[in-house]
XYZ file of C-alpha atoms in Angstrom:
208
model
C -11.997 29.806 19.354
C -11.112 26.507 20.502
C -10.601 24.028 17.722
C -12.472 21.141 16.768
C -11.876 18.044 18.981
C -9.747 20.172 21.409
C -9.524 21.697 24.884
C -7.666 24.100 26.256
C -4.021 22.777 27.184
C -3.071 21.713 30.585
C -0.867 19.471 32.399
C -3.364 16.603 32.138
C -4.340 14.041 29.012
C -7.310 13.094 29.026
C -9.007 10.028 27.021
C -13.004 10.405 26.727
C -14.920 7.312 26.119
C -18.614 6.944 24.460
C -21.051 4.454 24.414
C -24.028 2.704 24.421
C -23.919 1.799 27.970
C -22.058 2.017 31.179
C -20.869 -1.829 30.675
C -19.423 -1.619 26.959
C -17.506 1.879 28.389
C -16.044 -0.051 31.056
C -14.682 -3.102 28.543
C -12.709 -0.334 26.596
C -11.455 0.916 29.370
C -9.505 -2.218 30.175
C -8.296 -2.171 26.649
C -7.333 1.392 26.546
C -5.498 1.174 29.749
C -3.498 -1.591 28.679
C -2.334 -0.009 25.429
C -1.901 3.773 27.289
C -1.048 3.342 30.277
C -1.458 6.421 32.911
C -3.578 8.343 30.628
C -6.685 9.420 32.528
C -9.692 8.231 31.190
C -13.255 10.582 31.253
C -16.681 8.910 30.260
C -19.627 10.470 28.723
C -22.588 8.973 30.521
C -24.960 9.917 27.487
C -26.203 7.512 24.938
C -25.657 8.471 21.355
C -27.440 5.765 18.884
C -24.749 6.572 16.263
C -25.902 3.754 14.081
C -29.663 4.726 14.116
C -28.689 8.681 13.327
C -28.876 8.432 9.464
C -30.015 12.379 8.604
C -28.830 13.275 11.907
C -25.549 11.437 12.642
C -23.786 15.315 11.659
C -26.311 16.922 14.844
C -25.492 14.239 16.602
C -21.724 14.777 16.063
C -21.654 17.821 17.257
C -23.106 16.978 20.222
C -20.260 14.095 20.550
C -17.316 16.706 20.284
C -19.129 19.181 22.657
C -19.821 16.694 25.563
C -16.006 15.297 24.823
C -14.735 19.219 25.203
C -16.833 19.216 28.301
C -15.606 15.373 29.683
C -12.092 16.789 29.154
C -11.897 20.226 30.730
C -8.836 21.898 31.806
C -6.904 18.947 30.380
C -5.727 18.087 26.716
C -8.093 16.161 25.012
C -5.750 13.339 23.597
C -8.088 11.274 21.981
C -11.431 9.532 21.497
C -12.608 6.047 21.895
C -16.764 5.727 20.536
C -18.360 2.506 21.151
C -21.430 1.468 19.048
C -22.972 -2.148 19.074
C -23.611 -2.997 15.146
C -26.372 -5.739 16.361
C -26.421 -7.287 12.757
C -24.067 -9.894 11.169
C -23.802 -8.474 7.518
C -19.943 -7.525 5.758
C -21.380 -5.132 4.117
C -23.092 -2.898 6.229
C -20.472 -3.240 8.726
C -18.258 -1.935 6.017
C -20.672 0.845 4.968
C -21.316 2.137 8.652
C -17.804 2.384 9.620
C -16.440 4.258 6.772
C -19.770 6.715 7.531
C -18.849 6.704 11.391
C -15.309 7.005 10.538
C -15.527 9.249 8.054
C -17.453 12.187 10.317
C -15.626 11.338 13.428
C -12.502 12.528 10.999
C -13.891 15.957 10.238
C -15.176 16.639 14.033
C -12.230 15.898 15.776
C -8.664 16.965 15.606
C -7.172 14.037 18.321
C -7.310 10.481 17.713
C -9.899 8.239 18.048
C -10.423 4.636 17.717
C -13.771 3.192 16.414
C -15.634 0.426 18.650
C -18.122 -0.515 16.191
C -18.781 -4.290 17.870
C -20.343 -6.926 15.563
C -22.671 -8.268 16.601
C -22.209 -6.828 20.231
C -19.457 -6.311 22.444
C -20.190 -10.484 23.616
C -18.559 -11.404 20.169
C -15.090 -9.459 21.328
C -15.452 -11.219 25.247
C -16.065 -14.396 23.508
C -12.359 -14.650 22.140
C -11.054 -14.979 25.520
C -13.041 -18.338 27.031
C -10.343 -18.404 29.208
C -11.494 -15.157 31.149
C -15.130 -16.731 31.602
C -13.912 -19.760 33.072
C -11.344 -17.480 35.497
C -14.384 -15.279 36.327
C -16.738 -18.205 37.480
C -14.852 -21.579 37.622
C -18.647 -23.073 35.971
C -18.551 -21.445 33.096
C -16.882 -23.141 30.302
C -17.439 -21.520 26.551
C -19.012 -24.339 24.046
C -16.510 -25.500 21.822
C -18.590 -24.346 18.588
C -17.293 -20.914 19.428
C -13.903 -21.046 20.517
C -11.202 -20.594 17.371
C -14.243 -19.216 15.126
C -14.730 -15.853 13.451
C -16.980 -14.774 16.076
C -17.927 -11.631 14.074
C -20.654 -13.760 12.185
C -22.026 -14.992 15.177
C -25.701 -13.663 15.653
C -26.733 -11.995 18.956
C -23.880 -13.281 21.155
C -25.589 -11.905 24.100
C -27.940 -14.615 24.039
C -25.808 -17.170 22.897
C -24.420 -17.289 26.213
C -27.367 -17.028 28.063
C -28.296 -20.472 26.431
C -25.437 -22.246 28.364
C -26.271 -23.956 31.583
C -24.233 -21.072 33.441
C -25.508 -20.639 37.039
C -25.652 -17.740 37.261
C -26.441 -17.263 33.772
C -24.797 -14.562 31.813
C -25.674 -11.145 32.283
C -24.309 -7.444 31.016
C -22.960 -6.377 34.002
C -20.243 -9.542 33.456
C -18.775 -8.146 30.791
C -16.599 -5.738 32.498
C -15.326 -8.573 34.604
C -14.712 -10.970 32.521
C -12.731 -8.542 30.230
C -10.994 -7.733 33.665
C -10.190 -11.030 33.849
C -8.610 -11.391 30.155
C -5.782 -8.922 31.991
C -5.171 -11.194 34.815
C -1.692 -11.542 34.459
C -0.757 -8.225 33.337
C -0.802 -9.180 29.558
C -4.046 -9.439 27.746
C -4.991 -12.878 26.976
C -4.118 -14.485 23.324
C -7.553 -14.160 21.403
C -9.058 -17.699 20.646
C -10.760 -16.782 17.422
C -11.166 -14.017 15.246
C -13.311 -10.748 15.566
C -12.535 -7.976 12.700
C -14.570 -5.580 14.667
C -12.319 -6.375 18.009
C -9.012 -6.327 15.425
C -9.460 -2.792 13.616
C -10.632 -0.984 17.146
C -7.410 -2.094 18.931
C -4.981 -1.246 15.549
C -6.610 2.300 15.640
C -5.992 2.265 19.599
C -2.178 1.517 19.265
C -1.565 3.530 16.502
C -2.251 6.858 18.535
């Protein structure tokens, strides 16, 4: 029987990446590139609401580790990288869902995994970098009220930039490039602010 979290072993390793949505999976991947470099990288195109499972995050779990077997086949599955979107500004319940999300992703799966659990949203982490937005679309120019703030207490970031006078205005499908741009010069931008979400997800990514 094939253990928990694993594949059979081949010549390939193999990172799988979950999420919400094709556009958060592609912002991780920039970030898990730069920190492993050469590992291939496998998506599961599925939505699991992680945060909205409460009796059936275990179900749901299982179904995690079997379409992560399946993402890695004939490979070595050598690690996991789950993105969930909090989309609520509260300590405490960030607190109280990670250790949960943390806690089963433990007992399902042997390999590594790093925890995306983005508060508010995935925005928050992009907003660190203002320099990426501006090198993305030479208009766009973060407000000053967020740059060198904890951006984890800021409420629906998403729309936060939508309410600058962007042309065009901000949409989803940016986010992958302007997190592309944050690696411009082969070195990921200095954050500009804070984001304890953004902070714990990378230390669990370079401590594989």
């Amino acid at each position: 029987m094939t253990p928990k979290g694993k594949t059979g072993r081949g010549t390939r390793r193999v990172i799988v990446v979950a999420g919400e949505g094709d556009n958060d999976r592609q912002v991780l991947q920039h970030l898990i590139r730069a920190t492993h470099p050469g590992t291939k990288i496998s998506n599961i195109k599925r939505k699991l609401a992680l945060t909205e499972a409460d009796k059936q995050l275990s179900p749901r779990m299982d179904e995690l580790r079997r379409l992560a077997q399946a993402a890695a086949v004939g490979a070595e599955l050598s690690g996991i990288v789950v993105h969930v979107d909090l989309d609520v500004v509260d300590e405490a319940r960030y607190v109280k869902v990670r250790e949960r999300l943390t806690s089963e992703l433990r007992k399902n799966f042997s390999c590594p995994f790093a925890l995306a659990l983005a508060a508010f949203e995935t925005e928050a982490w992009l907003m660190q970098f203002p320099k990426a937005f501006t090198s993305f679309n030479s208009g766009w120019t973060l407000k000053d009220k967020y740059r060198g703030c904890d951006l984890t207490k800021v409420d629906k970031p998403k729309e936060r930039l939508r309410e600058h006078s962007w042309k065009p205005s901000y949409e989803e499908s940016h986010a992958p490039l302007v997190m592309e741009k944050a690696f411009e010069n082969g070195t990921l931008m200095e954050p500009d602010g804070q984001n304890r979400s953004y902070q714990e997800f990378i230390h669990e990514l370079r401590s594989w």
